[in-house]
Short mmCIF file of C-alpha atoms and ligand atoms in Angstrom, two decimals:
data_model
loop_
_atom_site.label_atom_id
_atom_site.label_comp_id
_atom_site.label_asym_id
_atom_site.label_seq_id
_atom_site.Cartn_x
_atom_site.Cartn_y
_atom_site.Cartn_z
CA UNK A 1 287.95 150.03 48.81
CA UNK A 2 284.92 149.69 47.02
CA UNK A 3 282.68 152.25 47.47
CA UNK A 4 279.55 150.14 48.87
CA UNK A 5 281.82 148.30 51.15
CA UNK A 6 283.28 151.62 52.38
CA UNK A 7 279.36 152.53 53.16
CA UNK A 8 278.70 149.68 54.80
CA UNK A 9 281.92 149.43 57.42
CA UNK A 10 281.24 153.57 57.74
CA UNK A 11 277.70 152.39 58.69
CA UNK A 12 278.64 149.54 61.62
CA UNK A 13 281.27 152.02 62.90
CA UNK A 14 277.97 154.89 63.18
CA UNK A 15 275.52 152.34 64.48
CA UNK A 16 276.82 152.18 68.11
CA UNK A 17 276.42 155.99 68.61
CA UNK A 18 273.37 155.84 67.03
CA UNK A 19 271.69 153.46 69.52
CA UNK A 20 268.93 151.19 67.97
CA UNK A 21 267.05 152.89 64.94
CA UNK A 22 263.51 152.56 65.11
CA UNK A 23 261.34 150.40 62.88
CA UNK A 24 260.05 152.27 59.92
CA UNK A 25 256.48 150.79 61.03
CA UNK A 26 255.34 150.17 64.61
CA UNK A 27 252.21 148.30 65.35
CA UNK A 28 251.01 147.63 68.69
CA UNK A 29 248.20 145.60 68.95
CA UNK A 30 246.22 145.12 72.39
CA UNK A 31 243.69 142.69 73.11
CA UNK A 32 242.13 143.86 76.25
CA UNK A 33 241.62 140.94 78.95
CA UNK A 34 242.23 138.38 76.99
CA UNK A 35 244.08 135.30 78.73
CA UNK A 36 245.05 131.87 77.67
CA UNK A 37 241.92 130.31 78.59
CA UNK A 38 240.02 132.28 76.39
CA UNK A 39 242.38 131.59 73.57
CA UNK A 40 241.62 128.51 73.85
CA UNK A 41 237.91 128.36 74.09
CA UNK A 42 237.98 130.41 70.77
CA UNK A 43 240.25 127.96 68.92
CA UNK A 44 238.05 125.45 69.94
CA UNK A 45 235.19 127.40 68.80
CA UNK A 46 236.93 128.70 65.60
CA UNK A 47 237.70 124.54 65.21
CA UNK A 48 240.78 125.81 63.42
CA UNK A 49 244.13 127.34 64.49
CA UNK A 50 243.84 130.90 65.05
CA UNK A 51 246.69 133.48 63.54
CA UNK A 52 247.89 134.12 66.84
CA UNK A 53 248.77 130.09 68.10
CA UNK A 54 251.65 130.59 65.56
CA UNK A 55 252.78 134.22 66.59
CA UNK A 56 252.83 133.91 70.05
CA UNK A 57 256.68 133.59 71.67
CA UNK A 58 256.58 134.70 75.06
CA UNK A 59 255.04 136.22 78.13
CA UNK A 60 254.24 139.45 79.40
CA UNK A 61 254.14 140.64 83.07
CA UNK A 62 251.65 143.03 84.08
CA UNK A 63 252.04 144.36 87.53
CA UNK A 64 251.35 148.20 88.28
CA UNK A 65 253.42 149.95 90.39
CA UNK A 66 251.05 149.94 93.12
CA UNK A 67 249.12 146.73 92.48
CA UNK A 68 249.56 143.02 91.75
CA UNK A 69 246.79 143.35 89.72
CA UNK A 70 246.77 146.01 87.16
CA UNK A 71 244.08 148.36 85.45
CA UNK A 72 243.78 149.29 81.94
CA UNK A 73 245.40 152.87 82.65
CA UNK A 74 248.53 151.48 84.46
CA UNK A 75 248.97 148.93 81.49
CA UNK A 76 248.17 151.04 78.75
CA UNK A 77 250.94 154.04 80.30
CA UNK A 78 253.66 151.48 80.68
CA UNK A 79 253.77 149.88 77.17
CA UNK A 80 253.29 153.42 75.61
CA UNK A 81 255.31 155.51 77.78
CA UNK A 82 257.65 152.98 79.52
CA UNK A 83 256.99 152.85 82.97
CA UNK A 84 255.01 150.95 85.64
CA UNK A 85 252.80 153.95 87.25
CA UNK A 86 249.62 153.79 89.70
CA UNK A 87 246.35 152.31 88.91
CA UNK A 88 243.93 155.10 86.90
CA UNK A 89 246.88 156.84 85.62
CA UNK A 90 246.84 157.68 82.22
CA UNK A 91 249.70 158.55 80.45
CA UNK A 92 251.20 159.98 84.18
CA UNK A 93 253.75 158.80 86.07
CA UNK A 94 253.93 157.89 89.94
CA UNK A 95 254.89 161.62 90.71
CA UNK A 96 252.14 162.68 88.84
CA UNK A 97 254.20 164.13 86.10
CA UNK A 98 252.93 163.54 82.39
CA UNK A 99 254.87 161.39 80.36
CA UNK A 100 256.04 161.31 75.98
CA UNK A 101 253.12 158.80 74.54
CA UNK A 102 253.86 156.28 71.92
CA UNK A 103 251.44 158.31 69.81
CA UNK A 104 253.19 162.06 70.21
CA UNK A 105 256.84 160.51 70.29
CA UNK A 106 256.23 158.79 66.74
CA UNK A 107 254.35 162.12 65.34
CA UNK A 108 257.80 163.91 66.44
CA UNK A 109 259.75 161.57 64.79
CA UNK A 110 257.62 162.39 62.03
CA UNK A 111 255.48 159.05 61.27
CA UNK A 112 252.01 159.13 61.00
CA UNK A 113 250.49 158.10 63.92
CA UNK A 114 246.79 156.25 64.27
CA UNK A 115 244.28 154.83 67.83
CA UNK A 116 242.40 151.97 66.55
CA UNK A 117 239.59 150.54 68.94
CA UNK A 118 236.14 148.98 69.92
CA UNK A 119 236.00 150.81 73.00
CA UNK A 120 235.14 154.47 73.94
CA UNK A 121 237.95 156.41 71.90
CA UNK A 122 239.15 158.26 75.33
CA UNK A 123 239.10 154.21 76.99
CA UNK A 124 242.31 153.70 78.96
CA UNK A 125 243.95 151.95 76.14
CA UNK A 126 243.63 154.46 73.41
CA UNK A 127 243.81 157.14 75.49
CA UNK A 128 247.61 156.53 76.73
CA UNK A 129 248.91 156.17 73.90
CA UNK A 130 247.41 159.47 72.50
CA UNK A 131 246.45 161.66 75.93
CA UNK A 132 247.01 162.48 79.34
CA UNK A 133 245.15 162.34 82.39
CA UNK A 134 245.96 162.52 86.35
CA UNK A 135 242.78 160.13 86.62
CA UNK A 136 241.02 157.61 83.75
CA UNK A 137 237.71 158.70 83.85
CA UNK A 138 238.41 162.59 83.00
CA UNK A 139 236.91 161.55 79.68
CA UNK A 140 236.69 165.51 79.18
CA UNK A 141 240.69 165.97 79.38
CA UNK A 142 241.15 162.85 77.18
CA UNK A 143 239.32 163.60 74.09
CA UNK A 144 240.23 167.44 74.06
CA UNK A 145 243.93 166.05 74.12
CA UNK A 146 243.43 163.72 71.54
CA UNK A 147 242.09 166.53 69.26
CA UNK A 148 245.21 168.65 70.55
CA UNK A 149 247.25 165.86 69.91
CA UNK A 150 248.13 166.15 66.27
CA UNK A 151 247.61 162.24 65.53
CA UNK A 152 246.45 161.42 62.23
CA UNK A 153 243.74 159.01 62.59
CA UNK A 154 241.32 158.36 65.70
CA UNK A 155 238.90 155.19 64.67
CA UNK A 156 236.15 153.93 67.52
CA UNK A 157 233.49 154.91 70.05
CA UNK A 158 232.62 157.63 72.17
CA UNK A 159 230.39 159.95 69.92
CA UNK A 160 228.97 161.37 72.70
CA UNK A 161 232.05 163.30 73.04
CA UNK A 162 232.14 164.91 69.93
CA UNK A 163 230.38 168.82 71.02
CA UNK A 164 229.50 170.83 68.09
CA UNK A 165 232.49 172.64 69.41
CA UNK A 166 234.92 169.37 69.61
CA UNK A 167 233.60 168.93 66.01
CA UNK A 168 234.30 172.26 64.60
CA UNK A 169 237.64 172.21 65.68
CA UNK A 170 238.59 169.05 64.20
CA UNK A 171 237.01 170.06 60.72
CA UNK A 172 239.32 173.38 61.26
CA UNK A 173 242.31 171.35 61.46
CA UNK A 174 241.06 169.34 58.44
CA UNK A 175 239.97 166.13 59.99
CA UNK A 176 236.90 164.13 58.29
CA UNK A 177 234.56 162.64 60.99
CA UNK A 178 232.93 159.82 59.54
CA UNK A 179 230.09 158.71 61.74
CA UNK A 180 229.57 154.72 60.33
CA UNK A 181 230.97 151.86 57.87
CA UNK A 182 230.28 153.55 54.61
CA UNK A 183 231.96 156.85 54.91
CA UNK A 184 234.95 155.30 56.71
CA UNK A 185 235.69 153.33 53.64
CA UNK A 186 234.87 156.34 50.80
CA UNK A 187 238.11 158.17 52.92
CA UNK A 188 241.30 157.29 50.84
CA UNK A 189 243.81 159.92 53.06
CA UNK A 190 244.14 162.76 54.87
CA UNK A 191 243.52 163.35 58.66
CA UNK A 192 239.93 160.98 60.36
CA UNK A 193 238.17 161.19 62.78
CA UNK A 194 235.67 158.15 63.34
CA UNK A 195 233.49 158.09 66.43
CA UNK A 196 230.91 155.25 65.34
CA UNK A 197 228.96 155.14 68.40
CA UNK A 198 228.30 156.23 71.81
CA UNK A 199 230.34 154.47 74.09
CA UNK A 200 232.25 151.65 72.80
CA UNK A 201 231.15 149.81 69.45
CA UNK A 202 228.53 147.08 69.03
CA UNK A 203 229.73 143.82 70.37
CA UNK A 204 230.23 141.30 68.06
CA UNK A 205 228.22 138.83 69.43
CA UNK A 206 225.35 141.17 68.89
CA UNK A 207 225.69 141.86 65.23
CA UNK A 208 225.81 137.87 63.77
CA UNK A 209 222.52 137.95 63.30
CA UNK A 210 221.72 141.53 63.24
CA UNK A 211 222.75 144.68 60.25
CA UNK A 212 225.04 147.08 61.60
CA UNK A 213 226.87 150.46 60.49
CA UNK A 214 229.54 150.38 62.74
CA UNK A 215 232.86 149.32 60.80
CA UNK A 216 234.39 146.36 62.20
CA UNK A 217 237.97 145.63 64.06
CA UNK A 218 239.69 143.98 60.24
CA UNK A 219 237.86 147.25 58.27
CA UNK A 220 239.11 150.03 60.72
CA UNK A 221 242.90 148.41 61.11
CA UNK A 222 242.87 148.14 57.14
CA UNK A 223 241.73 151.73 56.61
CA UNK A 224 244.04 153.12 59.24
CA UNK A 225 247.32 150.67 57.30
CA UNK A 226 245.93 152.20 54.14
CA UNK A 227 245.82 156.12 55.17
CA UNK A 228 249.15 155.65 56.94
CA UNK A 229 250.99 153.67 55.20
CA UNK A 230 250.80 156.81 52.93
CA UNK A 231 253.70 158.54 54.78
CA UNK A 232 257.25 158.10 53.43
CA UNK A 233 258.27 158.04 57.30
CA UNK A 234 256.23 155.08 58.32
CA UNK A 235 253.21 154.93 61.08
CA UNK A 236 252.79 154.34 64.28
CA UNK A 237 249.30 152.19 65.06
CA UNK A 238 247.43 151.03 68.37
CA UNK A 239 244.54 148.61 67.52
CA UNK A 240 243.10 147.62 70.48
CA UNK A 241 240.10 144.69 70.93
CA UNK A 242 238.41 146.53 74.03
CA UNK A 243 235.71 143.70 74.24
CA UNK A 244 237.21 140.46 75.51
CA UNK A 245 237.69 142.35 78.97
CA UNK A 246 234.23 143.88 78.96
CA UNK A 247 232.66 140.16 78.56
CA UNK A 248 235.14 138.87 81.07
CA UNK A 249 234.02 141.32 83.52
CA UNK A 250 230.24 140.16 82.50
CA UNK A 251 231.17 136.95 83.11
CA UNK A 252 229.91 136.53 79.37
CA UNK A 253 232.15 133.97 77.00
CA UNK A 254 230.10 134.21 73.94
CA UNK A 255 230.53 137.93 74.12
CA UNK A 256 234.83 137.55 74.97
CA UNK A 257 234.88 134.57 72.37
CA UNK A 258 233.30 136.34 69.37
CA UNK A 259 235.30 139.28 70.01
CA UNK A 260 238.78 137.40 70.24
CA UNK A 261 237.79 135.89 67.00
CA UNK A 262 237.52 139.32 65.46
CA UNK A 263 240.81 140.59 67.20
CA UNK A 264 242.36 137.48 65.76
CA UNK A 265 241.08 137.64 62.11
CA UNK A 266 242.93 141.16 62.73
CA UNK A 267 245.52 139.91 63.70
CA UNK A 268 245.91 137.65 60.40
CA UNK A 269 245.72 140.59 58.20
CA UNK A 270 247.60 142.43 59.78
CA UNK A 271 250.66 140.13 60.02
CA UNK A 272 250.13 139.63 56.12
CA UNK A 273 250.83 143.20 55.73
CA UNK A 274 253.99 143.55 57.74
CA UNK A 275 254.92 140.32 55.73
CA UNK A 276 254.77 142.36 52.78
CA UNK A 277 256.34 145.48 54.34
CA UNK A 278 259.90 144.91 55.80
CA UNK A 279 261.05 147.21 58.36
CA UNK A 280 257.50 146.84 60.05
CA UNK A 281 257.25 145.88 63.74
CA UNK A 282 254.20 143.61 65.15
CA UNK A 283 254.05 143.86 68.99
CA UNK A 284 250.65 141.71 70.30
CA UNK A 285 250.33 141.60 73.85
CA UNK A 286 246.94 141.84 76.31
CA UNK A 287 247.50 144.41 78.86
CA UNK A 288 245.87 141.91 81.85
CA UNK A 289 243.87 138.86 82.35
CA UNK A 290 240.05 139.35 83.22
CA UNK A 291 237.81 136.96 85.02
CA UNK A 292 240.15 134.69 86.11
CA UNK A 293 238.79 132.37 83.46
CA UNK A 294 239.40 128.71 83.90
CA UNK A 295 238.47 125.80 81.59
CA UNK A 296 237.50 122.53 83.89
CA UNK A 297 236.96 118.78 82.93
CA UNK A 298 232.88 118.77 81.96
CA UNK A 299 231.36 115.71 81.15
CA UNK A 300 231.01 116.00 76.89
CA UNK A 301 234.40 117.98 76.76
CA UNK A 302 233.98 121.46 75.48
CA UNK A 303 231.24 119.81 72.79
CA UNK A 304 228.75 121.87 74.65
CA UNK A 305 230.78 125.17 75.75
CA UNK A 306 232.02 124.78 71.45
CA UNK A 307 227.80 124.90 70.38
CA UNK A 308 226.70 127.35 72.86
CA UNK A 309 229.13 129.94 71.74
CA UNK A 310 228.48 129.21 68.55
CA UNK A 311 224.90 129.73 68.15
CA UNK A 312 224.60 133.12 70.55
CA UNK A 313 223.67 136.01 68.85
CA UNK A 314 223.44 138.06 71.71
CA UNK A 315 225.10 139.15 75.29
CA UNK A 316 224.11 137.16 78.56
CA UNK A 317 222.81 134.37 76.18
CA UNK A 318 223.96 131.72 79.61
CA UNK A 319 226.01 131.45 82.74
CA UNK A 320 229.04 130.48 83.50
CA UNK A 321 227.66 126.76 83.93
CA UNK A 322 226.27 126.81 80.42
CA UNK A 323 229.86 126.62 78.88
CA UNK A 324 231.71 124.29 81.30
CA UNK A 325 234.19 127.48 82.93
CA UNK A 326 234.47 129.04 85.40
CA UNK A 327 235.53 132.81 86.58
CA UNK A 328 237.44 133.05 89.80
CA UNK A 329 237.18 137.62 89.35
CA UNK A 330 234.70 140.07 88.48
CA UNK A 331 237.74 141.97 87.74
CA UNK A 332 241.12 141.32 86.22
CA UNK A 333 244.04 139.14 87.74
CA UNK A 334 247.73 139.83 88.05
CA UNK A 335 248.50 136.25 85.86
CA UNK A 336 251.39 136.87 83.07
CA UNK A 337 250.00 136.99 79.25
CA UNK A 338 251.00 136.31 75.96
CA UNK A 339 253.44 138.04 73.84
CA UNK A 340 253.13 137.72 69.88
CA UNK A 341 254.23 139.28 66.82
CA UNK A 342 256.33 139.01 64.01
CA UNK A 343 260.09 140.10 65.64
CA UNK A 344 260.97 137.52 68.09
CA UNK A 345 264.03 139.63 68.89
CA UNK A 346 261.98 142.33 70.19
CA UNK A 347 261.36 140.47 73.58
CA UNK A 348 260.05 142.99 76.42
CA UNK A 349 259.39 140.78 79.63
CA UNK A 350 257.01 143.13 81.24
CA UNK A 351 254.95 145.65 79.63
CA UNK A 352 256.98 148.72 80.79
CA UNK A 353 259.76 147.17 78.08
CA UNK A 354 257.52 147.87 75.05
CA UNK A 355 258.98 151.53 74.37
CA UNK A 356 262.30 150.31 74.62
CA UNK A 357 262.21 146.60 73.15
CA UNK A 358 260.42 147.76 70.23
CA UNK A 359 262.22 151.29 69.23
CA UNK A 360 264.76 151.88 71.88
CA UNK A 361 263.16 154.35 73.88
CA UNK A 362 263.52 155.53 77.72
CA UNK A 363 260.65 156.79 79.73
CA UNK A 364 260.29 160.76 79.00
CA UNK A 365 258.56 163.03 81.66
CA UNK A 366 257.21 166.24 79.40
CA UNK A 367 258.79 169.32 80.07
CA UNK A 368 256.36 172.01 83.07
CA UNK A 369 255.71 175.64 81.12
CA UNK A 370 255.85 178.58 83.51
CA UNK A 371 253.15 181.38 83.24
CA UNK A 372 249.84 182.53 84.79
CA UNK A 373 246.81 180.37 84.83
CA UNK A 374 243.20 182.10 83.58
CA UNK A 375 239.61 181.74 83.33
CA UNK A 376 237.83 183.03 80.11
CA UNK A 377 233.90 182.10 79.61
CA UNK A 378 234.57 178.82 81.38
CA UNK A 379 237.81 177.86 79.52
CA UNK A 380 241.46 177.67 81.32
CA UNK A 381 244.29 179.07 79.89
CA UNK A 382 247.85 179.95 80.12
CA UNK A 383 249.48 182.78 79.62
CA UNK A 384 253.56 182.22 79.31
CA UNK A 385 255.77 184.68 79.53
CA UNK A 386 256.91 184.86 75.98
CA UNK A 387 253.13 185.81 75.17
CA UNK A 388 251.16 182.65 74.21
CA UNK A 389 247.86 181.82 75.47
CA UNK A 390 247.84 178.16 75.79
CA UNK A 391 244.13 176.20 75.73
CA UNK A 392 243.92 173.55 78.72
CA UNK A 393 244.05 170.37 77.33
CA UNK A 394 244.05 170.56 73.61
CA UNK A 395 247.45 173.28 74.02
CA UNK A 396 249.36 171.87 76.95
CA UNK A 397 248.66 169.42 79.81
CA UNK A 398 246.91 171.51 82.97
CA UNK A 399 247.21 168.94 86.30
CA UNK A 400 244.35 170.81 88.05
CA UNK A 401 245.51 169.12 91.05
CA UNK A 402 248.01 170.53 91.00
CA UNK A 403 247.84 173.68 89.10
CA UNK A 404 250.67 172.96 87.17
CA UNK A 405 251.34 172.73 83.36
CA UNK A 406 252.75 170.82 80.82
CA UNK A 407 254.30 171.00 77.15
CA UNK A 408 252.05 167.93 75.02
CA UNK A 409 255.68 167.22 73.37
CA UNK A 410 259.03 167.01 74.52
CA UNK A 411 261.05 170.02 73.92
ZN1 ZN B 1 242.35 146.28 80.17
#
């Protein structure tokens, strides 16, 4: 026998024990809140097709496990960690047990691994697939994980977090912190930082007519491809567009419009890129619906809804009534979304599928470290009984609940 064939029959015999290799490249890409109806409004107001019309090939269901109606957390956890858990959670399951991240399961497989968004860096999006917290808003918990965490690149809001402490770690582990457009794009490698703003980024609405330092969606996803793509093991990358939901839950379309539009221009280049790269993975998916946003018969079509949007260069530039919709929810709805991408075979029917669909993964609860729990100048630790002294947060995951801790990484 020939000695490629040989390879090749040796290689389908191997595959079934092997279960399903991972992609070489993962990219998730989230666009918070974002339903049909405003995928619609934005074609309309793009007056062209937008990248996604021609990726899109199924639906998503969103459900928590304690809701109809899911929040970011309970979204975010089940794509990245592959399970339906309660509202708020981040990154824990029902029990209250912390669970493997996209993020730290890809850094132990050895892949770079980089959080891409417009929102607050320790959001609910980012923040599962990087961090760990019992409840969302423990923004403290979130970022020192994320600085624990190992990952590669960080790129988004939430400079307010960044203590001269916070920051002197990071520069000890060798991260650059870039603080707007110009630095982000002198960086050709390495480990980043990027905290652009306080609280999530400048709308995009708001900066049409106006200068601004901030990098955009497009420039942050291509720096992060560029610095990743770097490793001979492939990446792992989140890009989440934080904004559509924020202007849903504003009840503002301009704002949700101009930001889908930016998502969606990200979306084009990044789907160019995997074009070029075989053996990358493209997984597009919203994590909910906001606003219950409907689109109505008006009188001139969307003619007026199309110039509106068009010409605002700032938030609450109208009502509702202004554009010809309507919102049935200040807050999100339980309706199905879209799925998109570039692997139709990679087909997850509800979002706690992603992990598996995409790189053959089961749900992983991370491993509880025995030892004594103390205080020093404020700071928690934990002393284990083979003689390590383990930092709260950026060393191992402390439920203080609970009192119980965690390994950050299965064993
Ligand atoms: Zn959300």
């Amino acid at each position: 026998m020939k000695a490629p064939l040989k390879l090749l029959l040796t290689a389908a015999l191997l595959m079934p024990l092997c279960g399903l290799a991972a992609p070489k490249n993962i990219i998730v890409m989230i666009p918070d809140g974002t339903g049909v109806a405003t995928l619609t409004v934005a074609r309309q107001v793009k007056g062209a097709p937008l990248a996604l019309d021609t990726a899109i090939y199924g639906l998503v269901q969103t459900r928590s496990a304690d809701s109809e109606v899911t929040d970011s957390a309970a979204a975010a956890t089940a794509m990245s960690c592959g399970t339906r858990t309660y509202n708020g959670a981040v990154a824990f399951d029902v029990e209250k047990r912390p669970l493997l991240t996209f993020g730290d399961w890809a850094k132990a497989q050895g892949k770079a691994v980089g959080i891409v968004t417009t929102d607050t860096i320790v959001g609910a999006t980012p923040a599962a697939f990087s961090s760990h917290a019992v409840k969302r808003y423990d923004s403290d918990a979130l970022i020192e994980g994320q600085i624990g965490s190992g990952i590669d690149l960080f790129l988004g809001g939430g400079r307010e977090l960044l203590t001269p402490e916070r920051a002197d770690i990071l520069r000890a582990k060798g991260y650059a912190l870039p603080e707007n457009a110009d630095a982000l794009a002198a960086i050709k490698g390495g480990k980043v930082f990027g905290l652009f703003r306080d609280g999530s980024l400048t709308a995009m609405v708001e900066r049409r007519d106006k200068p601004c330092a901030e990098p955009t969606l497009p420039a942050m996803a291509a720096k992060a491809i560029e610095i990743l793509s770097q490793d001979p093991d492939g990446f792992f990358l989140m890009i989440e567009g934080a904004q559509v939901d924020h202007g849903a839950h504003a009840h503002d379309l301009p704002w949700s419009v101009h930001e889908l539009l930016t998502f969606d221009e990200t979306v084009a280049q990044v789907l160019a890129w995997a074009k070029a790269h075989p053996d990358t993975v493209v997984l597009i998916a919203p994590d909910h619906e906001t606003g219950g946003l409907t689109l109505p018969r008006t009188k001139d079509g969307p003619g007026e809804r199309i110039r509106a949007v068009r010409a605002a260069t700032a938030k609450k530039s109208g009502r509702a009534k202004d554009w010809g919709v309507r919102y049935s929810s200040g807050d999100h709805t339980g309706v199905d979304v879209f799925l998109a991408g570039n692997t139709p075979a990679v087909r997850p029917y509800a979002n706690c599928e992603f992990p598996k669909a995409i790189a053959g993964r089961e749900a992983q609860t991370l491993p509880e470290l025995r030892g004594e729990t103390v205080e020093e100048n404020g700071v928690t630790y934990l002393k284990t009984p083979d003689g390590r002294k383990l930092r709260a947060n950026y060393d191992a995951i402390f439920v203080k609940p609970t009192g119980k801790w965690y390994a950050r990484t299965a064993e």
